[in-house]
Amino acid sequence: MIEARGLTKRYGRTTAVNALTFSVQPGKVTGFLGPNGAGKSTTMRMILGLDHPSAGDVRIGGRRYADLKEPLREVGALLEAKWVHPNRSARSHLRWMAASNRIPAKRVDEVLEIVGLTGVAGRRAGGYSLGMAQRLGIAVALLGDPGVLLFDEPVNGLDPEGILWIRQFMHRLAHEGRTVFVSSHLLSEMALTAQELIVIGRGRLIAQTSTKSFIESASDSSVRVRGPELARLYGVLTGQGLAVQEAPATEDSPAALIVRGTSTEQVGELAGTVGLVLHELTESRGSLEQAFIQMTGGDVEYQAGGHTSAGPAPGGPGGPGGPGGPGGPGVPSAAFPPPGTVPSPGSGAGPVPPGPVIPGVSGGPAGAPAPPASQPEAEAEARRAGKP
């Protein structure tokens, strides 16, 4: 079990982790989520004694990491996959770590077999791919057969088979009664891996709850229903005060109704009461990604430059799709070419993107003629050449 109470870390005037309190229970995979810069890695480093808290405390099984006599036997961690001497083989790396905690040498071959590196155990770790390095890091975490495991981005570099393997392996570790704490940005994978979630933003706790409850509380769910009498069905549902939206037919699916704020049971019972035949009745729940964005939207520290306060928002006045904006009312869509197309010079459809710049040469694209000099530049050049 991992317990943090008022955990705080400051770097000068910057507070990376702010009075964070949470607990990670054994027998479950607990996901640790947050935007970039939220303080996840700093929190994990404090759990492992690599950073000292400015305030608060964090304990593993009631003890600080520094108080553990043989820490690899009690806590296993993967924080940085490439943390290994590049000229040392995987087997040698594991052997010296095992010796440092009085772990039997035979355990080295066991963990190499578990992570699938037996065949390359004699190769220099510096030649490993990212996926192989991740497997070696997982082997290090498992070396002491610990009851507490921490993984920071464990599926980075893994192929689909490796991702499935690590997901199932974490479930097995939790089923054995171990404490499994996992940080990742792959939300679709976390939705399949974690039973519990701890979500932080700007160093503060946003939520600690089950994955299912987090998705249900922070995202929209709906019911998709269709049948041969859609118009009549629409009237029945709206007559009960339900919010109903029509979903037009597409190449992949026929027309249907989307009903929000209800359940398949309620919709089915209403249709059955009036004798309506249904061809489809399915529930659509929100995703972890949708819930995460909704819950952490105000705590994103590093945002892409597409939407800033200095420019119009999409759909707003002057913004893309908004009044007076690209593709919006009053602006001919022809003035803005489809994405990926390059307007011809002088077409009025926007500037031509610059080509690659030759290192050491300022100006236009590689191989392009130099642009004509301005009038002052031309006069200066003529004076240098001795021309009147």
Short mmCIF file of C-alpha atoms in Angstrom, two decimals:
data_model
loop_
_atom_site.label_atom_id
_atom_site.label_comp_id
_atom_site.label_asym_id
_atom_site.label_seq_id
_atom_site.Cartn_x
_atom_site.Cartn_y
_atom_site.Cartn_z
CA MET A 1 0.00 0.00 0.00
CA ILE A 2 1.18 3.51 -0.82
CA GLU A 3 -0.03 6.47 1.24
CA ALA A 4 0.70 10.14 0.53
CA ARG A 5 -0.36 12.85 2.98
CA GLY A 6 -0.02 16.52 2.09
CA LEU A 7 2.80 15.71 -0.31
CA THR A 8 4.37 18.92 -1.63
CA LYS A 9 7.42 19.65 -3.76
CA ARG A 10 8.70 23.12 -4.61
CA TYR A 11 11.51 24.09 -6.95
CA GLY A 12 12.24 27.71 -6.09
CA ARG A 13 9.00 29.59 -6.75
CA THR A 14 7.48 26.73 -8.71
CA THR A 15 5.23 24.27 -6.90
CA ALA A 16 5.37 20.98 -8.79
CA VAL A 17 3.24 19.01 -6.32
CA ASN A 18 0.78 20.77 -4.05
CA ALA A 19 -0.54 19.14 -0.85
CA LEU A 20 -1.28 15.86 -2.60
CA THR A 21 -3.10 13.23 -0.51
CA PHE A 22 -4.03 9.81 -1.87
CA SER A 23 -3.69 6.08 -1.24
CA VAL A 24 -2.95 3.18 -3.59
CA GLN A 25 -4.56 -0.05 -2.45
CA PRO A 26 -3.26 -3.59 -3.06
CA GLY A 27 -5.17 -6.00 -5.27
CA LYS A 28 -5.94 -3.39 -7.96
CA VAL A 29 -4.21 -1.69 -10.85
CA THR A 30 -4.33 2.02 -10.03
CA GLY A 31 -3.80 4.45 -12.90
CA PHE A 32 -2.03 7.75 -12.30
CA LEU A 33 -3.23 10.36 -14.80
CA GLY A 34 -2.60 14.02 -15.44
CA PRO A 35 -1.59 16.44 -18.21
CA ASN A 36 2.07 17.10 -18.99
CA GLY A 37 3.60 19.05 -16.12
CA ALA A 38 0.96 17.86 -13.65
CA GLY A 39 3.59 16.44 -11.27
CA LYS A 40 3.21 12.70 -11.90
CA SER A 41 6.91 11.90 -12.35
CA THR A 42 7.87 14.14 -9.42
CA THR A 43 5.36 12.32 -7.22
CA MET A 44 6.75 8.93 -8.22
CA ARG A 45 10.29 10.12 -7.54
CA MET A 46 9.25 11.23 -4.04
CA ILE A 47 7.64 7.85 -3.41
CA LEU A 48 10.98 6.22 -4.26
CA GLY A 49 13.07 8.66 -2.23
CA LEU A 50 14.73 10.17 -5.32
CA ASP A 51 13.31 13.61 -4.50
CA HIS A 52 12.70 14.92 -0.98
CA PRO A 53 9.29 16.49 -0.28
CA SER A 54 9.19 20.15 0.67
CA ALA A 55 6.28 19.24 2.93
CA GLY A 56 4.11 16.23 3.66
CA ASP A 57 5.01 12.58 3.67
CA VAL A 58 4.69 9.41 1.58
CA ARG A 59 5.00 5.86 2.88
CA ILE A 60 5.08 2.36 1.45
CA GLY A 61 3.57 -0.20 3.80
CA GLY A 62 3.86 2.34 6.60
CA ARG A 63 7.58 3.06 6.02
CA ARG A 64 9.58 5.57 4.02
CA TYR A 65 11.48 4.16 1.08
CA ALA A 66 14.79 5.21 2.68
CA ASP A 67 14.00 3.01 5.69
CA LEU A 68 13.70 -0.18 3.62
CA LYS A 69 16.78 -2.38 4.17
CA GLU A 70 16.44 -4.30 0.90
CA PRO A 71 14.16 -2.07 -1.19
CA LEU A 72 14.12 -4.21 -4.35
CA ARG A 73 12.48 -7.00 -2.35
CA GLU A 74 9.61 -4.70 -1.35
CA VAL A 75 9.28 -2.10 -4.12
CA GLY A 76 9.91 -2.48 -7.85
CA ALA A 77 9.90 0.50 -10.18
CA LEU A 78 10.29 1.45 -13.83
CA LEU A 79 10.78 5.19 -14.22
CA GLU A 80 13.31 5.46 -17.05
CA ALA A 81 13.80 2.55 -19.44
CA LYS A 82 17.20 3.71 -20.70
CA TRP A 83 18.71 3.95 -17.22
CA VAL A 84 21.34 1.27 -17.80
CA HIS A 85 25.01 1.35 -18.80
CA PRO A 86 24.99 0.96 -22.61
CA ASN A 87 28.01 -1.38 -22.61
CA ARG A 88 26.58 -3.72 -20.02
CA SER A 89 24.49 -6.72 -21.05
CA ALA A 90 20.97 -7.18 -19.71
CA ARG A 91 22.08 -10.22 -17.71
CA SER A 92 25.05 -8.37 -16.17
CA HIS A 93 22.86 -5.39 -15.32
CA LEU A 94 20.36 -7.61 -13.51
CA ARG A 95 23.09 -9.61 -11.75
CA TRP A 96 24.69 -6.63 -10.05
CA MET A 97 21.29 -5.28 -9.01
CA ALA A 98 20.37 -8.68 -7.60
CA ALA A 99 23.66 -8.84 -5.67
CA SER A 100 23.06 -5.39 -4.17
CA ASN A 101 19.88 -6.65 -2.48
CA ARG A 102 20.97 -10.24 -1.77
CA ILE A 103 18.59 -11.65 -4.37
CA PRO A 104 19.52 -15.16 -5.61
CA ALA A 105 21.26 -15.16 -9.01
CA LYS A 106 18.76 -17.66 -10.41
CA ARG A 107 16.09 -14.96 -10.19
CA VAL A 108 17.88 -13.11 -13.02
CA ASP A 109 17.11 -15.84 -15.53
CA GLU A 110 13.55 -16.09 -14.24
CA VAL A 111 12.74 -12.44 -14.88
CA LEU A 112 14.49 -12.50 -18.27
CA GLU A 113 12.18 -15.35 -19.23
CA ILE A 114 9.12 -13.49 -17.90
CA VAL A 115 9.80 -10.40 -20.04
CA GLY A 116 10.95 -12.34 -23.12
CA LEU A 117 14.59 -11.23 -23.20
CA THR A 118 16.31 -14.59 -22.66
CA GLY A 119 17.48 -14.77 -26.28
CA VAL A 120 19.16 -11.34 -26.16
CA ALA A 121 20.29 -11.31 -22.52
CA GLY A 122 23.96 -11.32 -23.56
CA ARG A 123 23.71 -8.33 -25.90
CA ARG A 124 24.80 -4.84 -24.90
CA ALA A 125 21.84 -2.89 -23.56
CA GLY A 126 22.93 0.16 -25.54
CA GLY A 127 21.86 -1.63 -28.70
CA TYR A 128 18.37 -2.37 -27.45
CA SER A 129 15.33 -0.80 -29.06
CA LEU A 130 13.01 1.26 -26.88
CA GLY A 131 10.63 -1.69 -26.57
CA MET A 132 13.45 -4.03 -25.48
CA ALA A 133 14.69 -1.43 -23.01
CA GLN A 134 11.18 -1.21 -21.56
CA ARG A 135 11.14 -4.98 -21.06
CA LEU A 136 14.51 -4.80 -19.32
CA GLY A 137 13.19 -2.06 -17.03
CA ILE A 138 10.19 -4.23 -16.19
CA ALA A 139 12.57 -7.12 -15.43
CA VAL A 140 14.43 -4.87 -12.96
CA ALA A 141 11.14 -3.96 -11.27
CA LEU A 142 10.24 -7.65 -10.90
CA LEU A 143 13.70 -8.75 -9.76
CA GLY A 144 13.01 -8.84 -6.02
CA ASP A 145 9.46 -10.24 -6.42
CA PRO A 146 8.12 -7.13 -4.61
CA GLY A 147 4.64 -6.52 -3.29
CA VAL A 148 4.56 -2.92 -4.57
CA LEU A 149 5.22 -1.97 -8.20
CA LEU A 150 5.43 1.46 -9.85
CA PHE A 151 5.50 1.89 -13.62
CA ASP A 152 5.91 5.20 -15.45
CA GLU A 153 4.79 4.87 -19.11
CA PRO A 154 5.44 1.09 -19.21
CA VAL A 155 4.06 0.52 -22.73
CA ASN A 156 6.27 3.10 -24.47
CA GLY A 157 7.93 1.45 -27.44
CA LEU A 158 6.07 -1.85 -27.10
CA ASP A 159 4.37 -3.43 -30.09
CA PRO A 160 0.68 -4.48 -29.90
CA GLU A 161 1.61 -7.94 -28.60
CA GLY A 162 3.80 -6.35 -25.92
CA ILE A 163 1.05 -3.93 -24.88
CA LEU A 164 -1.42 -6.79 -24.50
CA TRP A 165 1.18 -8.75 -22.53
CA ILE A 166 1.92 -5.95 -20.06
CA ARG A 167 -1.80 -5.27 -19.55
CA GLN A 168 -2.55 -8.90 -18.73
CA PHE A 169 0.60 -9.15 -16.62
CA MET A 170 -0.41 -6.15 -14.49
CA HIS A 171 -3.85 -7.65 -13.97
CA ARG A 172 -2.19 -10.86 -12.81
CA LEU A 173 0.10 -9.01 -10.42
CA ALA A 174 -2.87 -7.18 -8.90
CA HIS A 175 -4.83 -10.43 -8.67
CA GLU A 176 -1.96 -11.83 -6.59
CA GLY A 177 -2.60 -9.06 -4.07
CA ARG A 178 0.20 -6.68 -5.06
CA THR A 179 -0.03 -2.90 -5.22
CA VAL A 180 0.31 -1.79 -8.86
CA PHE A 181 0.64 1.95 -9.59
CA VAL A 182 0.84 2.93 -13.28
CA SER A 183 1.29 6.30 -14.96
CA SER A 184 0.51 6.64 -18.66
CA HIS A 185 -0.72 9.07 -21.31
CA LEU A 186 -2.30 6.28 -23.37
CA LEU A 187 -5.81 6.76 -22.04
CA SER A 188 -7.43 4.10 -24.20
CA GLU A 189 -4.99 1.57 -22.74
CA MET A 190 -5.48 2.83 -19.20
CA ALA A 191 -9.23 2.37 -19.58
CA LEU A 192 -8.55 -1.34 -20.17
CA THR A 193 -5.81 -1.71 -17.56
CA ALA A 194 -6.70 0.31 -14.46
CA GLN A 195 -9.57 -0.42 -12.07
CA GLU A 196 -8.87 2.70 -9.99
CA LEU A 197 -7.70 6.16 -11.00
CA ILE A 198 -5.82 8.98 -9.31
CA VAL A 199 -6.06 12.13 -11.45
CA ILE A 200 -3.98 15.24 -10.77
CA GLY A 201 -3.54 18.62 -12.44
CA ARG A 202 -0.95 21.30 -11.67
CA GLY A 203 0.19 19.20 -8.75
CA ARG A 204 -3.24 19.04 -7.09
CA LEU A 205 -5.60 16.11 -6.69
CA ILE A 206 -8.57 16.25 -9.05
CA ALA A 207 -10.13 12.84 -8.41
CA GLN A 208 -9.53 9.46 -6.84
CA THR A 209 -12.20 6.99 -7.83
CA SER A 210 -12.90 3.88 -9.86
CA THR A 211 -12.32 4.08 -13.61
CA LYS A 212 -15.99 3.36 -14.27
CA SER A 213 -17.22 6.08 -11.90
CA PHE A 214 -14.78 8.61 -13.32
CA ILE A 215 -16.01 8.03 -16.88
CA GLU A 216 -19.67 8.08 -15.88
CA SER A 217 -19.41 11.25 -13.79
CA ALA A 218 -17.40 13.30 -16.28
CA SER A 219 -18.65 12.24 -19.71
CA ASP A 220 -21.93 11.99 -21.55
CA SER A 221 -23.76 8.72 -22.17
CA SER A 222 -26.56 8.11 -24.63
CA VAL A 223 -28.79 5.44 -26.13
CA ARG A 224 -28.96 4.76 -29.86
CA VAL A 225 -32.29 3.40 -31.02
CA ARG A 226 -33.84 2.71 -34.42
CA GLY A 227 -36.82 0.93 -35.90
CA PRO A 228 -39.21 1.04 -38.87
CA GLU A 229 -41.33 3.86 -37.35
CA LEU A 230 -38.76 6.48 -36.35
CA ALA A 231 -41.17 9.42 -36.51
CA ARG A 232 -43.62 7.77 -34.14
CA LEU A 233 -40.79 6.66 -31.86
CA TYR A 234 -39.47 10.23 -31.78
CA GLY A 235 -42.86 11.50 -30.63
CA VAL A 236 -43.13 8.87 -27.88
CA LEU A 237 -39.68 9.67 -26.48
CA THR A 238 -39.98 13.45 -26.62
CA GLY A 239 -43.45 13.15 -25.11
CA GLN A 240 -41.77 11.75 -21.99
CA GLY A 241 -39.45 14.75 -21.81
CA LEU A 242 -36.37 12.96 -23.10
CA ALA A 243 -33.71 14.78 -25.12
CA VAL A 244 -33.73 13.18 -28.56
CA GLN A 245 -31.44 13.91 -31.51
CA GLU A 246 -31.85 12.54 -35.02
CA ALA A 247 -28.86 10.72 -36.49
CA PRO A 248 -29.14 10.78 -40.32
CA ALA A 249 -28.36 7.69 -42.34
CA THR A 250 -24.79 7.24 -43.56
CA GLU A 251 -23.06 4.77 -45.83
CA ASP A 252 -22.28 2.61 -42.81
CA SER A 253 -25.46 2.83 -40.76
CA PRO A 254 -29.17 3.59 -41.20
CA ALA A 255 -30.96 6.55 -39.63
CA ALA A 256 -31.47 6.36 -35.87
CA LEU A 257 -32.31 8.41 -32.80
CA ILE A 258 -29.81 9.38 -30.08
CA VAL A 259 -31.44 9.71 -26.67
CA ARG A 260 -29.49 11.34 -23.85
CA GLY A 261 -29.94 11.12 -20.12
CA THR A 262 -31.67 7.75 -20.12
CA SER A 263 -31.05 4.00 -20.22
CA THR A 264 -31.71 1.20 -22.69
CA GLU A 265 -34.26 -0.20 -20.22
CA GLN A 266 -36.33 2.99 -20.17
CA VAL A 267 -36.28 3.43 -23.96
CA GLY A 268 -37.15 -0.23 -24.53
CA GLU A 269 -40.04 -0.13 -22.09
CA LEU A 270 -41.47 3.05 -23.63
CA ALA A 271 -41.33 1.53 -27.11
CA GLY A 272 -42.88 -1.72 -25.90
CA THR A 273 -45.73 0.10 -24.18
CA VAL A 274 -46.99 1.47 -27.51
CA GLY A 275 -46.14 -1.64 -29.54
CA LEU A 276 -43.18 -0.21 -31.47
CA VAL A 277 -40.73 -2.63 -33.09
CA LEU A 278 -37.06 -1.86 -32.53
CA HIS A 279 -34.17 -2.98 -34.70
CA GLU A 280 -31.41 -1.51 -32.54
CA LEU A 281 -31.12 -0.49 -28.91
CA THR A 282 -27.58 0.15 -27.72
CA GLU A 283 -25.96 2.19 -25.00
CA SER A 284 -23.02 4.44 -25.81
CA ARG A 285 -20.86 5.51 -22.89
CA GLY A 286 -18.27 8.24 -22.86
CA SER A 287 -14.60 7.35 -23.08
CA LEU A 288 -11.85 7.85 -20.52
CA GLU A 289 -10.29 10.32 -22.94
CA GLN A 290 -13.45 12.46 -22.99
CA ALA A 291 -13.75 12.36 -19.22
CA PHE A 292 -10.06 13.18 -18.74
CA ILE A 293 -10.17 16.20 -21.05
CA GLN A 294 -13.32 17.50 -19.38
CA MET A 295 -11.94 17.10 -15.86
CA THR A 296 -8.42 18.41 -16.53
CA GLY A 297 -9.14 21.07 -19.16
CA GLY A 298 -8.41 23.92 -16.74
CA ASP A 299 -5.19 22.34 -15.52
CA VAL A 300 -3.32 21.89 -18.80
CA GLU A 301 -0.01 23.72 -18.44
CA TYR A 302 1.45 23.11 -21.90
CA GLN A 303 -0.96 23.63 -24.80
CA ALA A 304 -0.44 23.40 -28.53
CA GLY A 305 -0.18 26.74 -30.32
CA GLY A 306 -3.30 26.27 -32.45
CA HIS A 307 -5.71 27.92 -30.01
CA THR A 308 -4.50 30.74 -27.80
CA SER A 309 -6.14 33.67 -26.15
CA ALA A 310 -4.53 35.96 -28.71
CA GLY A 311 -6.61 34.55 -31.56
CA PRO A 312 -10.23 33.70 -32.25
CA ALA A 313 -11.56 30.36 -31.10
CA PRO A 314 -12.97 27.82 -33.56
CA GLY A 315 -16.61 28.58 -34.25
CA GLY A 316 -16.33 32.03 -32.67
CA PRO A 317 -16.33 35.41 -34.39
CA GLY A 318 -13.41 35.45 -36.80
CA GLY A 319 -12.47 31.87 -35.94
CA PRO A 320 -12.61 28.84 -38.24
CA GLY A 321 -16.21 28.12 -39.05
CA GLY A 322 -17.42 31.20 -37.19
CA PRO A 323 -18.89 34.48 -38.47
CA GLY A 324 -16.29 36.24 -40.55
CA GLY A 325 -13.82 33.41 -40.09
CA PRO A 326 -12.44 30.78 -42.47
CA GLY A 327 -15.32 28.75 -43.82
CA GLY A 328 -17.80 30.74 -41.74
CA PRO A 329 -20.81 32.84 -42.76
CA GLY A 330 -19.91 35.66 -45.13
CA VAL A 331 -16.55 34.22 -46.13
CA PRO A 332 -16.29 32.25 -49.39
CA SER A 333 -14.99 28.78 -48.61
CA ALA A 334 -13.03 28.85 -51.88
CA ALA A 335 -10.70 31.38 -50.28
CA PHE A 336 -9.43 28.68 -47.96
CA PRO A 337 -8.16 25.56 -49.77
CA PRO A 338 -8.68 22.11 -48.29
CA PRO A 339 -6.03 20.90 -45.83
CA GLY A 340 -2.95 19.57 -47.55
CA THR A 341 -3.32 21.66 -50.72
CA VAL A 342 -0.85 24.39 -51.64
CA PRO A 343 -2.34 27.48 -53.31
CA SER A 344 -0.59 28.76 -56.39
CA PRO A 345 1.33 32.04 -56.14
CA GLY A 346 -0.85 35.08 -56.72
CA SER A 347 -4.08 33.13 -56.37
CA GLY A 348 -5.10 35.13 -53.31
CA ALA A 349 -5.62 31.92 -51.42
CA GLY A 350 -2.96 32.59 -48.82
CA PRO A 351 0.83 32.58 -48.64
CA VAL A 352 2.91 29.84 -50.16
CA PRO A 353 4.53 27.78 -47.38
CA PRO A 354 8.31 28.24 -47.32
CA GLY A 355 10.47 25.40 -48.49
CA PRO A 356 13.39 23.89 -46.59
CA VAL A 357 16.14 26.35 -45.69
CA ILE A 358 19.76 25.50 -46.49
CA PRO A 359 21.84 25.57 -43.28
CA GLY A 360 23.94 28.73 -43.13
CA VAL A 361 21.94 30.42 -45.87
CA SER A 362 19.19 32.86 -45.00
CA GLY A 363 16.45 33.24 -47.51
CA GLY A 364 14.16 30.95 -49.45
CA PRO A 365 13.92 27.26 -50.15
CA ALA A 366 16.83 25.12 -51.25
CA GLY A 367 17.63 25.58 -54.92
CA ALA A 368 15.37 28.63 -55.29
CA PRO A 369 16.72 31.87 -56.84
CA ALA A 370 17.52 34.69 -54.45
CA PRO A 371 14.68 37.20 -54.01
CA PRO A 372 15.13 40.61 -55.67
CA ALA A 373 16.89 43.17 -53.48
CA SER A 374 14.99 46.12 -52.11
CA GLN A 375 15.81 49.66 -53.42
CA PRO A 376 18.15 50.57 -50.52
CA GLU A 377 19.93 47.23 -50.82
CA ALA A 378 20.37 47.70 -54.58
CA GLU A 379 21.87 51.19 -54.08
CA ALA A 380 24.29 49.90 -51.42
CA GLU A 381 25.36 47.07 -53.69
CA ALA A 382 26.00 49.53 -56.53
CA ARG A 383 28.19 51.73 -54.31
CA ARG A 384 30.24 48.70 -53.24
CA ALA A 385 30.76 47.81 -56.92
CA GLY A 386 31.89 51.41 -57.73
CA LYS A 387 28.88 52.12 -59.88
CA PRO A 388 27.23 55.56 -59.86
#
